[in-house]
Coordinates of C-alpha atoms and ligand atoms in Angstrom, one line a residue:
M25 CA 131.2 105.2 40.4
S26 CA 132.2 101.7 41.6
R27 CA 135.7 100.4 41.3
I28 CA 136.6 96.7 41.3
T29 CA 139.9 95.2 42.7
V30 CA 140.9 91.6 42.4
D31 CA 144.0 90.2 44.2
L32 CA 145.1 87.2 42.1
Q33 CA 147.4 85.9 44.9
R34 CA 144.8 86.1 47.6
P35 CA 142.5 83.0 47.4
V36 CA 139.3 82.9 49.5
G37 CA 138.9 79.2 49.0
A38 CA 138.2 76.4 46.6
V39 CA 134.9 76.7 44.8
D40 CA 132.7 73.8 45.6
P41 CA 130.7 73.0 42.4
R42 CA 127.9 71.8 44.6
I43 CA 126.9 75.5 45.0
F44 CA 125.3 75.1 41.6
G45 CA 122.9 72.5 43.0
Q46 CA 119.2 72.3 42.3
F47 CA 116.0 71.3 44.1
I48 CA 112.9 69.5 43.0
E49 CA 109.8 69.2 45.2
H50 CA 106.4 67.5 44.8
L51 CA 104.7 70.9 44.4
G52 CA 102.6 72.2 41.6
R53 CA 104.1 71.2 38.3
C54 CA 107.7 70.8 39.4
I55 CA 107.7 67.0 39.2
Y56 CA 104.5 66.0 37.5
G57 CA 104.3 67.9 34.2
G58 CA 107.8 69.3 34.8
I59 CA 110.6 66.8 34.9
Y60 CA 108.2 63.8 34.7
D61 CA 105.4 63.6 32.2
E62 CA 104.3 60.0 31.6
G63 CA 102.9 59.5 28.1
S64 CA 104.1 62.8 26.7
P65 CA 105.7 62.6 23.2
L66 CA 108.6 64.7 24.8
S67 CA 109.3 62.1 27.4
D68 CA 111.6 59.1 27.3
A69 CA 110.6 55.6 28.3
K70 CA 111.0 56.4 31.9
G71 CA 108.7 59.3 31.7
F72 CA 111.4 61.9 31.9
R73 CA 110.9 65.0 29.8
T74 CA 113.9 65.1 27.5
D75 CA 113.6 68.8 26.7
V76 CA 113.8 69.5 30.5
L77 CA 116.7 67.1 30.8
K78 CA 118.6 69.0 28.1
A79 CA 117.9 72.4 29.7
A80 CA 118.6 71.2 33.2
G81 CA 121.8 69.4 32.0
D82 CA 123.2 72.7 30.8
L83 CA 122.8 74.0 34.4
R84 CA 125.4 71.4 35.4
A85 CA 124.0 70.8 38.9
P86 CA 126.2 68.4 40.8
I87 CA 123.6 67.7 43.5
L88 CA 119.8 67.5 43.4
R89 CA 117.7 67.9 46.6
W90 CA 114.3 66.1 46.8
P91 CA 111.4 65.5 47.7
G92 CA 110.8 68.7 49.6
G93 CA 110.6 71.3 51.0
N94 CA 107.4 71.5 53.0
F95 CA 106.1 68.4 51.1
V96 CA 108.5 66.1 52.9
S97 CA 107.1 66.7 56.3
N98 CA 104.0 64.7 55.4
Y99 CA 105.6 62.2 53.0
R100 CA 105.6 58.5 53.5
W101 CA 108.5 57.3 51.3
T102 CA 107.2 53.8 51.3
D103 CA 104.2 55.0 49.3
G104 CA 106.5 55.8 46.4
I105 CA 108.2 52.3 45.9
G106 CA 107.1 49.1 44.1
P107 CA 104.8 48.7 41.1
K108 CA 103.5 52.1 40.1
D109 CA 99.9 51.1 39.6
E110 CA 99.7 49.7 43.2
R111 CA 101.0 52.9 44.8
P112 CA 98.5 54.8 46.9
R113 CA 97.2 58.2 46.0
R114 CA 97.4 60.4 49.1
L115 CA 96.1 63.7 50.3
E116 CA 99.1 66.1 50.2
L117 CA 98.7 68.5 53.2
A118 CA 101.6 70.9 52.8
W119 CA 100.4 72.3 49.5
H120 CA 96.8 71.1 49.6
G121 CA 97.0 68.7 46.7
E122 CA 97.0 65.0 45.9
E123 CA 100.1 62.9 45.5
S124 CA 100.0 60.0 43.0
N125 CA 103.3 58.6 44.2
R126 CA 104.2 57.6 40.6
F127 CA 107.5 59.4 41.1
G128 CA 109.3 58.0 44.1
T129 CA 112.7 56.9 45.3
V130 CA 113.9 54.8 42.4
E131 CA 112.5 57.3 39.9
F132 CA 114.5 60.0 41.7
I133 CA 117.7 57.9 41.7
E134 CA 117.2 57.1 38.0
Y135 CA 116.6 60.8 37.3
C136 CA 119.8 61.7 39.1
R137 CA 121.8 59.2 37.1
T138 CA 120.3 60.4 33.8
L139 CA 121.1 64.0 34.7
G140 CA 124.5 63.1 36.1
T141 CA 124.0 64.5 39.6
E142 CA 124.2 63.3 43.2
P143 CA 121.0 62.6 45.1
Y144 CA 120.4 64.6 48.3
I145 CA 117.3 63.3 50.2
C146 CA 115.6 65.4 52.8
L147 CA 114.0 63.3 55.5
N148 CA 110.5 63.7 57.0
L149 CA 110.9 65.0 60.6
G150 CA 107.3 66.2 60.6
T151 CA 105.1 63.1 60.6
G152 CA 108.0 60.7 60.1
T153 CA 109.8 58.6 62.7
P154 CA 113.5 57.6 63.2
D155 CA 112.4 54.1 62.3
E156 CA 111.0 55.2 58.9
A157 CA 114.1 57.2 58.1
A158 CA 116.3 54.3 59.0
A159 CA 114.4 52.1 56.7
W160 CA 114.7 54.6 53.9
V161 CA 118.5 54.8 54.3
E162 CA 118.7 51.0 54.4
Y163 CA 116.5 50.7 51.3
C164 CA 118.9 53.1 49.4
N165 CA 122.2 52.1 50.8
G166 CA 121.9 48.7 52.4
T167 CA 124.2 45.9 51.3
G168 CA 123.2 43.1 53.7
N169 CA 120.7 40.3 53.4
T170 CA 118.1 42.3 55.3
H171 CA 114.5 43.4 54.6
W172 CA 114.8 46.9 53.1
A173 CA 117.9 46.1 51.1
N174 CA 116.2 43.0 49.8
L175 CA 113.1 45.0 48.9
R176 CA 115.2 47.3 46.8
R177 CA 116.7 44.3 45.1
S178 CA 113.2 42.9 44.4
H179 CA 112.4 46.3 42.7
G180 CA 115.3 45.6 40.3
Y181 CA 118.2 47.3 42.0
D182 CA 120.9 44.9 43.2
E183 CA 123.5 47.6 43.8
P184 CA 122.9 50.2 46.5
F185 CA 122.1 53.7 45.5
N186 CA 124.8 55.1 47.8
V187 CA 122.9 58.2 48.7
K188 CA 125.4 60.2 50.5
Y189 CA 123.5 63.4 51.5
W190 CA 120.6 63.3 53.9
G191 CA 118.8 66.3 55.4
L192 CA 117.4 66.2 58.9
G193 CA 114.1 67.7 58.0
N194 CA 112.9 70.9 56.3
E195 CA 112.1 74.3 58.0
M196 CA 111.1 72.6 61.2
Y197 CA 110.9 76.0 62.9
G198 CA 108.1 77.3 60.7
H199 CA 104.4 77.5 61.7
W200 CA 103.6 76.3 58.1
Q201 CA 105.6 73.1 58.6
I202 CA 103.8 69.9 59.5
G203 CA 105.3 68.9 62.8
V204 CA 106.7 72.3 63.7
K205 CA 109.0 72.2 66.7
T206 CA 111.0 74.4 69.0
A207 CA 114.7 74.4 68.5
D208 CA 115.2 72.3 71.6
E209 CA 112.6 69.8 70.6
Y210 CA 114.1 69.6 67.1
V211 CA 117.6 69.0 68.4
R212 CA 116.3 66.2 70.6
F213 CA 114.3 64.6 67.8
A214 CA 117.0 65.0 65.1
T215 CA 119.6 63.5 67.3
E216 CA 117.6 60.2 67.3
F217 CA 117.5 60.3 63.5
A218 CA 121.2 61.1 63.3
R219 CA 122.3 58.3 65.6
I220 CA 120.2 55.6 64.0
I221 CA 121.2 56.6 60.5
H222 CA 124.9 56.6 61.4
L223 CA 124.4 53.1 62.8
I224 CA 123.1 51.9 59.5
D225 CA 125.5 53.8 57.3
P226 CA 128.3 55.7 58.9
T227 CA 129.5 57.1 55.6
V228 CA 126.5 59.3 54.9
E229 CA 126.7 63.1 55.4
L230 CA 123.9 64.7 57.4
V231 CA 122.6 68.2 57.1
S232 CA 121.0 70.0 60.1
C233 CA 117.9 72.0 59.5
G234 CA 118.6 75.7 60.0
H235 CA 116.6 78.9 59.6
T236 CA 117.9 82.1 58.0
G237 CA 121.3 81.7 59.6
W238 CA 120.9 84.7 62.0
Q239 CA 118.2 83.3 64.2
D240 CA 118.5 81.8 67.7
W241 CA 117.3 78.6 66.1
D242 CA 120.5 78.3 64.1
A243 CA 122.7 78.8 67.2
T244 CA 120.8 76.2 69.2
V245 CA 120.7 73.7 66.3
I246 CA 124.4 74.0 65.4
D247 CA 125.3 73.7 69.1
G248 CA 123.1 70.6 69.5
L249 CA 123.8 68.7 66.3
A250 CA 127.4 69.7 65.3
K251 CA 128.9 66.4 66.3
Y252 CA 126.5 64.6 63.9
V253 CA 126.4 66.8 60.8
R254 CA 128.7 67.9 58.0
Y255 CA 126.5 70.8 56.9
H256 CA 124.0 73.3 58.4
S257 CA 121.3 74.3 56.0
I258 CA 119.9 77.8 55.7
H259 CA 117.2 79.3 53.4
L260 CA 116.6 82.7 51.9
Y261 CA 114.0 84.0 49.5
T262 CA 114.1 87.7 48.5
G263 CA 112.1 89.9 46.1
S264 CA 110.3 93.1 45.4
D265 CA 108.4 94.8 42.6
D266 CA 110.8 97.7 43.2
H267 CA 114.0 97.1 41.2
W268 CA 116.5 98.5 43.7
T269 CA 115.0 96.6 46.6
N270 CA 114.9 93.5 44.5
V271 CA 118.6 93.6 43.5
I272 CA 119.9 94.7 46.9
E273 CA 117.9 92.2 49.1
P274 CA 120.1 89.2 48.2
E275 CA 122.9 91.0 50.1
Q276 CA 121.2 89.5 53.2
A277 CA 122.8 86.2 52.2
D278 CA 126.2 87.7 53.0
R279 CA 125.1 88.5 56.5
A280 CA 123.4 85.0 56.9
I281 CA 126.6 83.3 55.8
R282 CA 128.9 85.3 58.1
M283 CA 126.6 84.7 61.1
T284 CA 126.1 81.0 60.5
R285 CA 129.9 80.6 60.0
S286 CA 130.4 82.3 63.4
H287 CA 128.0 79.9 65.1
I288 CA 129.8 77.0 63.5
E289 CA 133.3 78.2 64.4
R290 CA 132.3 78.9 68.0
T291 CA 130.7 75.4 68.4
R292 CA 133.6 73.6 66.8
L293 CA 136.0 75.3 69.1
N294 CA 134.0 74.8 72.3
Q295 CA 133.1 71.2 71.5
H296 CA 136.5 70.2 70.1
I297 CA 134.8 69.1 66.8
R298 CA 137.4 68.2 64.3
H299 CA 135.3 67.6 61.2
E300 CA 134.4 70.6 59.1
I301 CA 130.9 71.9 58.9
G302 CA 129.9 73.8 55.8
I303 CA 126.8 75.8 54.9
A304 CA 124.2 74.1 52.7
Y305 CA 122.2 77.0 51.3
D306 CA 119.7 74.4 50.3
E307 CA 116.9 76.8 49.3
W308 CA 117.5 80.2 47.8
N309 CA 115.9 82.3 45.1
V310 CA 113.7 85.3 44.3
W311 CA 110.2 84.4 45.3
F312 CA 107.5 86.9 46.3
R313 CA 104.8 87.0 43.7
N314 CA 103.1 83.6 43.7
K315 CA 102.8 82.3 47.3
P316 CA 100.1 79.6 47.1
S317 CA 100.9 76.5 45.0
P318 CA 101.8 76.2 42.1
L319 CA 104.3 79.1 42.7
E320 CA 104.7 79.8 39.0
E321 CA 106.7 82.9 39.3
Q322 CA 107.5 84.7 36.0
Y323 CA 110.9 86.1 36.3
T324 CA 112.1 89.6 35.2
L325 CA 115.5 90.8 34.2
S326 CA 115.8 92.4 37.6
D327 CA 115.3 89.0 39.1
A328 CA 118.2 87.6 37.0
L329 CA 120.4 90.3 38.5
A330 CA 119.3 89.3 42.0
V331 CA 120.1 85.6 41.3
A332 CA 123.5 86.6 40.0
T333 CA 124.1 88.5 43.2
F334 CA 123.3 85.4 45.3
L335 CA 125.8 83.4 43.3
N336 CA 128.5 86.1 43.6
I337 CA 128.0 86.0 47.4
F338 CA 128.3 82.2 47.5
L339 CA 131.6 82.6 45.5
Q340 CA 132.8 85.3 47.9
H341 CA 132.3 82.8 50.7
A342 CA 133.6 79.8 48.9
D343 CA 135.4 78.6 52.1
T344 CA 132.1 78.3 53.9
V345 CA 129.3 77.6 51.4
K346 CA 129.8 74.0 50.2
I347 CA 126.3 73.3 48.9
A348 CA 123.5 75.5 47.5
N349 CA 120.3 74.4 45.9
L350 CA 118.3 76.8 43.8
A351 CA 114.6 76.5 44.8
Q352 CA 113.4 75.1 42.5
M353 CA 114.4 73.6 39.1
V354 CA 111.3 73.4 37.0
N355 CA 108.0 75.4 36.9
A356 CA 107.7 76.2 40.7
I357 CA 109.8 79.3 41.2
A358 CA 112.1 78.0 38.5
P359 CA 114.5 78.8 35.7
I360 CA 112.8 76.2 33.4
F361 CA 109.1 76.6 32.5
T362 CA 107.2 73.9 30.7
R363 CA 103.9 73.3 29.1
P364 CA 102.8 70.0 27.5
D365 CA 104.4 70.9 24.1
G366 CA 107.7 72.5 25.2
L367 CA 109.5 74.9 27.5
F368 CA 111.1 78.3 27.7
L369 CA 114.0 79.5 29.7
Q370 CA 113.2 82.2 32.3
T371 CA 115.5 85.2 32.7
I372 CA 117.2 83.7 35.8
Y373 CA 118.2 80.6 33.8
H374 CA 120.9 82.5 31.9
P375 CA 123.2 83.7 34.8
I376 CA 122.9 80.4 36.5
R377 CA 123.9 78.5 33.4
L378 CA 126.8 81.0 32.7
Y379 CA 128.1 80.9 36.2
A380 CA 128.0 77.0 36.4
E381 CA 129.8 76.8 33.1
H382 CA 132.5 79.5 33.6
T383 CA 133.3 79.8 37.3
G384 CA 136.9 78.8 38.1
T385 CA 138.1 76.5 40.8
T386 CA 139.5 79.0 43.3
S387 CA 137.6 82.0 44.6
L388 CA 139.7 85.2 44.7
D389 CA 139.6 88.2 47.0
C390 CA 137.4 90.7 45.0
Y391 CA 136.0 93.9 46.3
V392 CA 134.0 96.8 45.0
V393 CA 134.3 100.3 46.4
G394 CA 131.7 102.9 45.5
D395 CA 131.5 106.7 46.0
E396 CA 129.3 108.9 48.2
N397 CA 127.1 109.9 45.4
E398 CA 126.4 106.4 44.4
H399 CA 125.7 105.3 48.1
G400 CA 123.4 108.2 48.6
R401 CA 121.5 107.7 45.4
I402 CA 120.9 104.0 46.1
E403 CA 119.9 104.6 49.7
A404 CA 117.4 107.3 48.6
A405 CA 115.9 104.8 46.1
L406 CA 115.6 102.2 48.8
V407 CA 114.0 104.6 51.3
A408 CA 111.6 105.9 48.6
A409 CA 110.4 102.4 47.9
N410 CA 110.4 101.0 51.5
G411 CA 110.6 103.8 54.0
R412 CA 113.6 104.1 56.3
A413 CA 112.4 101.6 58.9
K414 CA 112.3 98.7 56.4
I415 CA 115.9 99.2 55.2
R416 CA 117.3 96.2 57.1
D417 CA 120.5 95.8 55.1
R418 CA 123.8 97.0 56.0
G419 CA 125.1 99.1 53.1
P420 CA 126.5 101.3 51.8
F421 CA 125.5 99.8 48.5
T422 CA 127.1 100.1 45.1
D423 CA 125.9 99.9 41.5
I424 CA 128.2 97.1 40.8
H425 CA 128.3 93.7 42.5
A426 CA 131.2 91.3 41.6
A427 CA 133.0 88.1 42.3
A428 CA 136.2 86.6 40.9
T429 CA 137.6 83.1 40.5
R430 CA 140.6 81.7 38.8
S431 CA 140.9 78.6 36.7
E432 CA 142.8 75.5 37.8
G433 CA 146.5 76.3 37.2
G434 CA 145.8 80.0 37.0
A435 CA 145.8 80.6 33.3
S436 CA 142.6 82.7 33.4
M437 CA 140.2 84.3 35.7
T438 CA 136.4 84.7 35.6
L439 CA 134.9 87.9 36.7
T440 CA 131.1 87.8 37.3
V441 CA 129.8 91.3 37.5
V442 CA 126.3 92.8 37.9
N443 CA 125.5 96.4 36.9
R444 CA 122.4 97.1 39.0
H445 CA 121.8 100.5 37.5
P446 CA 118.4 100.2 35.7
T447 CA 119.1 102.7 32.9
E448 CA 122.8 103.7 32.7
A449 CA 125.7 101.9 31.2
T450 CA 128.9 102.4 33.1
T451 CA 132.6 102.1 32.6
V452 CA 134.1 100.5 35.7
P453 CA 137.8 100.5 36.6
L454 CA 139.1 97.0 37.3
L455 CA 142.5 96.8 39.2
L456 CA 144.3 93.5 39.1
V457 CA 146.7 93.1 42.0
N458 CA 149.6 90.6 41.7
G459 CA 148.9 89.7 38.1
T460 CA 148.0 91.0 34.7
A461 CA 145.5 90.4 32.0
A462 CA 147.0 89.2 28.8
G463 CA 144.9 89.1 25.7
V464 CA 141.4 88.8 24.5
A465 CA 138.6 88.1 27.0
D466 CA 135.4 86.3 26.1
V467 CA 132.4 88.0 27.6
S468 CA 128.8 86.7 28.0
V469 CA 126.2 89.4 28.8
V470 CA 122.7 88.9 30.1
T471 CA 120.5 91.9 29.6
G472 CA 117.2 93.1 28.1
A473 CA 115.2 96.2 27.3
D474 CA 114.3 97.2 30.9
P475 CA 114.4 95.7 34.5
Y476 CA 110.8 94.4 34.3
V477 CA 111.1 92.5 31.0
R478 CA 110.3 88.8 31.1
N479 CA 110.6 85.8 28.8
S480 CA 107.5 83.8 27.8
F481 CA 106.5 81.1 25.3
E482 CA 105.6 83.9 22.8
Q483 CA 108.8 85.9 23.5
P484 CA 111.4 83.5 24.8
D485 CA 114.4 85.7 24.0
N486 CA 113.5 89.1 25.6
V487 CA 116.4 88.3 28.0
G488 CA 119.1 86.2 26.5
V489 CA 122.9 85.9 26.3
T490 CA 125.1 88.0 24.0
E491 CA 128.7 86.9 23.4
T492 CA 131.4 89.4 22.7
R493 CA 135.2 89.7 23.0
V494 CA 137.3 92.5 24.3
D495 CA 141.0 93.3 24.5
L496 CA 142.2 93.5 28.1
A497 CA 145.9 93.9 28.8
G498 CA 147.8 94.9 31.9
S499 CA 146.6 95.5 35.5
H500 CA 144.6 98.7 35.2
L501 CA 141.6 97.7 33.1
S502 CA 138.2 99.1 32.4
L503 CA 135.0 97.3 31.8
T504 CA 132.0 98.7 29.9
L505 CA 128.8 97.3 31.4
P506 CA 125.3 97.8 29.9
P507 CA 122.5 99.0 32.1
C508 CA 120.7 96.3 34.2
S509 CA 123.1 93.5 33.2
V510 CA 125.0 90.5 34.3
S511 CA 128.4 90.0 32.6
V512 CA 130.7 87.0 32.8
Y513 CA 134.3 87.8 31.7
R514 CA 136.8 85.1 31.0
I515 CA 140.1 86.9 31.2
P516 CA 143.4 85.3 30.2
L517 CA 146.2 86.0 32.7
G518 CA 149.9 86.9 32.0
A519 CA 152.8 85.4 33.8
Ligands
AHR623 O1 110.5 76.1 47.8 C1 109.2 76.4 48.2 C2 109.0 76.2 49.7 O2 109.7 77.2 50.4 C3 109.6 75.0 50.3 O3 108.7 73.9 50.2 C4 109.8 75.3 51.7 O4 110.9 74.6 52.3 C5 110.1 76.8 51.7 O5 109.2 77.4 52.6
AHR624 O1 122.7 59.4 41.1 C1 122.6 58.3 41.8 C2 123.9 57.5 41.7 O2 123.7 56.2 42.1 C3 124.9 58.1 42.7 O3 125.8 59.0 42.1 C4 125.7 56.9 43.0 O4 126.4 57.0 44.3 C5 124.7 55.8 43.1 O5 125.2 54.6 42.8

């Protein structure tokens, strides 16, 4: 049986709300037919699907990454500005499609404003040049009487967009990436971009393009670009048809964060770098079923538990993970799934919405200890599904995965807890150290009939949220968790 302990006087760090960021790429139906659907009765005058805006708004993303992903490495941003009917249609080589360019930079900025989120633009370090990137930054942020700033004005935008976050390319290490580079080539090339961008706008915050976090690529890139960047990006996709593998695999994010953090600390010390460098986990999700475009993964309850585990890990490393972007927001590996006449919410939508809504401002030290039976049972399940050689994770693993935060001022705490056991409810001891629970807790629970159940247009509520309340008083508490569930407890605290 797992036991949870939370130390209310031991903060891990301030929770950066940007860990609830989202990502939209020109891929499949993410943009066209997803967030943007010109002429649809569900769209507003700008072509933005209002049903998607409502569902996305409830996810409270403070930052939105665009336009890719792999797409960006063959994107000419200048194709996507000016009168829409004059924009060129292009071959799209990353996902083997065609790009109409009807959604471009000003549409993205307008979308961010409508959604109430900060734009984060990833630059093309595939076919792109430093000069093109410089022009893009000037078009967005320029205030002088110069060509690109004036072009923006001529498109109807007198005020600069003030895009603060710029990514120095996407997955430039990957053989699938247009313009793939070695780490040394990338550092040399990205340095040119960083320097020219900072000459144009020294206030922007740059993100270096990392790998998984545990690769030599990451060490070389952090070492080479640390003086220019505020964030190092890493990516992780997990997933398996086997439930136990599926819910355990996100624990690799914990290792990725710790290793990336070590590279960053070492570099800052050795290079005397004073500014902080955080992790931008700017692509993460469950993704293993639909690899070629359009990536229309249909998520199970088990996947919702995996997604909650990722979020718990970001909270556990609140001092290091400053930005995270779920890949992606609509249709392509996404919590929101549309068709021309509506949408449904996939299973993974629910934990993301609940976490974004209820997470507190300070992450607390929270740990789970299991017993030998539990460790052995989970390992046996993993070995049965994968063979011993494929068990890459560290273990020992527990049925329960949890994170804790407290509210501003400390009047309450939020415990986000996953019960991975596919069939058994469990009653878990929760010990609060240096504080007590005082009253009635509100509890939101995400669960469903079995680990493999999905939502669909026909059955949109197979996995949903149930609200309950429980009395919790004192420091030795016990939580009853349904099988295969994610629970979000808001617990009032005593003096
Ligand atoms: O999110 C889907 C793809 O996954 C992105 O385009 C790419 O960056 C990653 O390989
Ligand atoms: O969302 C785009 C907004 O426009 C940014 O928040 C702001 O900086 C800009 O003016």
